[in-house]
GROMACS .gro file of C-alpha atoms in nm:
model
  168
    1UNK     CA    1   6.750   4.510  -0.766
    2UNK     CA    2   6.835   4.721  -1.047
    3UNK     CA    3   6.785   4.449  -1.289
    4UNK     CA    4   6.424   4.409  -1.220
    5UNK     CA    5   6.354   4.793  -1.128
    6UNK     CA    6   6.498   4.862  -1.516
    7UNK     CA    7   6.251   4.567  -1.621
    8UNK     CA    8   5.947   4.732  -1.457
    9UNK     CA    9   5.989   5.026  -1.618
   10UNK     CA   10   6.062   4.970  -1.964
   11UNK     CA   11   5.803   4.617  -1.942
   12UNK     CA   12   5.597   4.598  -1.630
   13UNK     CA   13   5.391   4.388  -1.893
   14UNK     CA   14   5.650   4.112  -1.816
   15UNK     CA   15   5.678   4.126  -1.427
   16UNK     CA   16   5.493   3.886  -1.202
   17UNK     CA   17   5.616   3.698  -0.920
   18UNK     CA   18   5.583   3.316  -0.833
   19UNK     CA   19   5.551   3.191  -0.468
   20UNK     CA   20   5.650   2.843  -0.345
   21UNK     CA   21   5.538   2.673  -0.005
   22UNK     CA   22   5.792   2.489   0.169
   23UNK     CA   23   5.935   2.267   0.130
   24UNK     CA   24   5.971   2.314  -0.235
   25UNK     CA   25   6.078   1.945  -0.351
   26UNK     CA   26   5.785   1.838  -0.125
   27UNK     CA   27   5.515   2.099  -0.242
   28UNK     CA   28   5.306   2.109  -0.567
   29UNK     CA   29   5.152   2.437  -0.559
   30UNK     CA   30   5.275   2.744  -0.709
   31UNK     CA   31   5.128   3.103  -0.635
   32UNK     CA   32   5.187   3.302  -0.962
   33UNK     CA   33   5.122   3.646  -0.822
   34UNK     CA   34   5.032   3.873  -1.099
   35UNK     CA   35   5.125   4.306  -1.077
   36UNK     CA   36   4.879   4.539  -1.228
   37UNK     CA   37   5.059   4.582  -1.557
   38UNK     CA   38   5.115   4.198  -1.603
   39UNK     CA   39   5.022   4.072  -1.922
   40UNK     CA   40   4.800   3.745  -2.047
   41UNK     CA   41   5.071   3.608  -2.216
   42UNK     CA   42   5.336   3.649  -1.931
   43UNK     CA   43   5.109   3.483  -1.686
   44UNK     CA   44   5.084   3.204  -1.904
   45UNK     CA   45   5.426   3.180  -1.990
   46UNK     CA   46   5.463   3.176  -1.616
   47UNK     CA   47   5.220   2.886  -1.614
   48UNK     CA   48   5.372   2.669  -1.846
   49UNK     CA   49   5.707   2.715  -1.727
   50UNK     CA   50   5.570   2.587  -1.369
   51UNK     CA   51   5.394   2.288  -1.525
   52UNK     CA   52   5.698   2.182  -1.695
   53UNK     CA   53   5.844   2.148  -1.351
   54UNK     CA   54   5.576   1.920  -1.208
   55UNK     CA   55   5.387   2.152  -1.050
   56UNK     CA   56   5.037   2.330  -1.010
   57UNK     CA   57   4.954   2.679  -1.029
   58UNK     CA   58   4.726   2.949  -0.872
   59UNK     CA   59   4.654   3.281  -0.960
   60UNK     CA   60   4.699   3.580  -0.753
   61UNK     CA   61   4.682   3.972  -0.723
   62UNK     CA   62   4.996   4.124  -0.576
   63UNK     CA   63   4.913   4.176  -0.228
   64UNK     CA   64   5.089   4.077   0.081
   65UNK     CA   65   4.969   3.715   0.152
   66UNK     CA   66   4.910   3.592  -0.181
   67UNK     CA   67   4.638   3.311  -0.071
   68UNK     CA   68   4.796   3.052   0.088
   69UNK     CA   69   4.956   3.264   0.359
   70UNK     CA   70   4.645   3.523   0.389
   71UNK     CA   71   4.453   3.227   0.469
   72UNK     CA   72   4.675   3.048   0.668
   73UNK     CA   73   4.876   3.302   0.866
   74UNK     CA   74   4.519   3.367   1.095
   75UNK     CA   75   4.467   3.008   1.148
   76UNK     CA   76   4.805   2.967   1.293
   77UNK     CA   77   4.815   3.286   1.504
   78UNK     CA   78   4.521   3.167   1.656
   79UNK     CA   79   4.684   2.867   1.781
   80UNK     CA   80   4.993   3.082   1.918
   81UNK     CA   81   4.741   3.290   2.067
   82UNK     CA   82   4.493   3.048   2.214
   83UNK     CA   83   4.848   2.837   2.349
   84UNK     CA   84   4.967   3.178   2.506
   85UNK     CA   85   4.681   3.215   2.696
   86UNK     CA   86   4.646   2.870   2.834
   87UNK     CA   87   4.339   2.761   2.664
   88UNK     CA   88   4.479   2.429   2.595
   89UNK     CA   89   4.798   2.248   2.581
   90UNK     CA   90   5.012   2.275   2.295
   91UNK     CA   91   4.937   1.841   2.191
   92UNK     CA   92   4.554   1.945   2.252
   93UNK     CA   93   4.603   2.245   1.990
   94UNK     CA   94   4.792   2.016   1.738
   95UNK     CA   95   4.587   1.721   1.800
   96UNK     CA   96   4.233   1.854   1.763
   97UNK     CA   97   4.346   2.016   1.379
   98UNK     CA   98   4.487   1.670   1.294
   99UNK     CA   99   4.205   1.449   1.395
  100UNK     CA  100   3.930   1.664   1.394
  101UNK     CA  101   3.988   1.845   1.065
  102UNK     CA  102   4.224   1.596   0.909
  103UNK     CA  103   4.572   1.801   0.857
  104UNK     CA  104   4.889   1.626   0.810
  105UNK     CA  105   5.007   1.790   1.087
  106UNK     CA  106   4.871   2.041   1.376
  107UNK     CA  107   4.935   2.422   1.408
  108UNK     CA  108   5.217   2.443   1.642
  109UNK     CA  109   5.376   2.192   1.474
  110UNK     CA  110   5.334   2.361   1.145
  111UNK     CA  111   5.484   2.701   1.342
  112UNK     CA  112   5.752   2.540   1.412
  113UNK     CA  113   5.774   2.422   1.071
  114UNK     CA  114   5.821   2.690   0.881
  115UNK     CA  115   6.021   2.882   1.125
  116UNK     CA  116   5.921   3.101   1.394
  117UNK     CA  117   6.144   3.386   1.284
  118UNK     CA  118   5.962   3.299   0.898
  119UNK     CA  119   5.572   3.365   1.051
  120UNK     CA  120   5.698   3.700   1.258
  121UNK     CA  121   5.825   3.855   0.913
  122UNK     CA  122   5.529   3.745   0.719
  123UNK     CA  123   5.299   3.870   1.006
  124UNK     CA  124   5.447   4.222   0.995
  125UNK     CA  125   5.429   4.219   0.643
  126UNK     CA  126   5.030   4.114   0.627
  127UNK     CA  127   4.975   4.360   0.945
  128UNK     CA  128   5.146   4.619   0.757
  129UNK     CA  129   4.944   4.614   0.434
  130UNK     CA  130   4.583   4.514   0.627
  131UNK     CA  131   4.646   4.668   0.968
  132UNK     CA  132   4.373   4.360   1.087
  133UNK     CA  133   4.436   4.267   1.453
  134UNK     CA  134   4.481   3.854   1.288
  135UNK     CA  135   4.789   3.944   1.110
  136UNK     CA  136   4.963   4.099   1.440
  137UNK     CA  137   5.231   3.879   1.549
  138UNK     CA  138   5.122   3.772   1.941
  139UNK     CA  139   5.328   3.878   2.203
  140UNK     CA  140   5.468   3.520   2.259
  141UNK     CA  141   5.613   3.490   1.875
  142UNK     CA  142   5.805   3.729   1.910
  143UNK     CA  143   5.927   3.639   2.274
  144UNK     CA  144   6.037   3.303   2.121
  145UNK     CA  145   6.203   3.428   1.794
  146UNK     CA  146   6.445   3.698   2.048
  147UNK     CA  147   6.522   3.380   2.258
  148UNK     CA  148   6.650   3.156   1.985
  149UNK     CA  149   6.335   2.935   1.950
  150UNK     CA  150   6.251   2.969   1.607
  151UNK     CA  151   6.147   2.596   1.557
  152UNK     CA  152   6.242   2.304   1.408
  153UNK     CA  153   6.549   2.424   1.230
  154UNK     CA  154   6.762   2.558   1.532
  155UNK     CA  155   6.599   2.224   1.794
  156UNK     CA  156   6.328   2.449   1.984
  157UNK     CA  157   6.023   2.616   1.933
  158UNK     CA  158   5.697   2.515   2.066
  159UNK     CA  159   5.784   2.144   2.078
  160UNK     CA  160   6.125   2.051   2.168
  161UNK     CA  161   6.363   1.899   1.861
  162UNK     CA  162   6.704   1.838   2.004
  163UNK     CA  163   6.697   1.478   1.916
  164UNK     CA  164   6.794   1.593   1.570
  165UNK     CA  165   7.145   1.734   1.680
  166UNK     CA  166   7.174   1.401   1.829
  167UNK     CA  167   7.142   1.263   1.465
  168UNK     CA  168   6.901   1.004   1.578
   0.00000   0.00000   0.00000
């Protein structure tokens, strides 16, 4: 916005950006993303601030991604990917990250999650920037996310959540 543009240009000392997983109330990490101009002092400003709140920080370069979703978009494409081609059933995908590697919960579930229509936009952004075949959104994403099954929050996405509308 103009606010921030006008910022940047007369202090890009002073500009960073600050990334939250969600859900917020539930997560403790905070991705304080840092510009090329940003200063010491504003990053720990930025720091202290987020501390005050209860939460942990990270530090990152401005870059699509940040770390948490450069890391993690991959991992979760693969499961889209390896589900779209029939390599194993969707509770096989989920379960095997669970038990095997000990995540809360397993990729597809995680997909749906966060949103389907969520992962397409940060895959385009992360292809964008890298233009590496992992960040591409697969075929199937998209499919879903045009056919109203963007996950959890709508009742459908790879698993099935229409018990919530039934308030049960």
């Amino acid at each position: 916005n103009g606010a921030t543009k006008g910022l940047k240009q007369a202090h890009p000392d002073r500009v960073l950006g600050m990334h939250s997983c969600a859900p917020v109330p539930l997560r403790s990490l905070v991705e304080i993303v840092r510009a090329l101009d940003t200063s010491d002092e504003t990053a720990n400003e930025a720091r202290a601030f987020t501390e005050r709140l209860g939460k942990q920080t990270i530090e990152t370069k401005d870059r699509s991604g940040f770390i948490v979703n450069f890391l993690l978009i991959p991992y979760l494409m693969a499961a889209v990917r390896m589900y779209e081609e029939d390599f194993a059933s969707r509770e096989d995908i989920d379960e095997g990250m669970r038990l095997g590697c000990g995540h809360p919960m397993g990729p597809l579930t995680l997909c749906d999650f966060i949103g389907l229509d969520v992962l397409y936009a940060v895959c385009d952004s992360l292809y964008e920037e890298f233009k590496r075949p992992e960040y591409a959104p697969p075929p199937l994403l998209k499919r879903m996310v045009v056919s109203g099954h963007p996950g959890r929050k709508v009742g459908n996405g790879f698993y099935d959540y229409s018990w919530r509308k039934l308030g049960r």
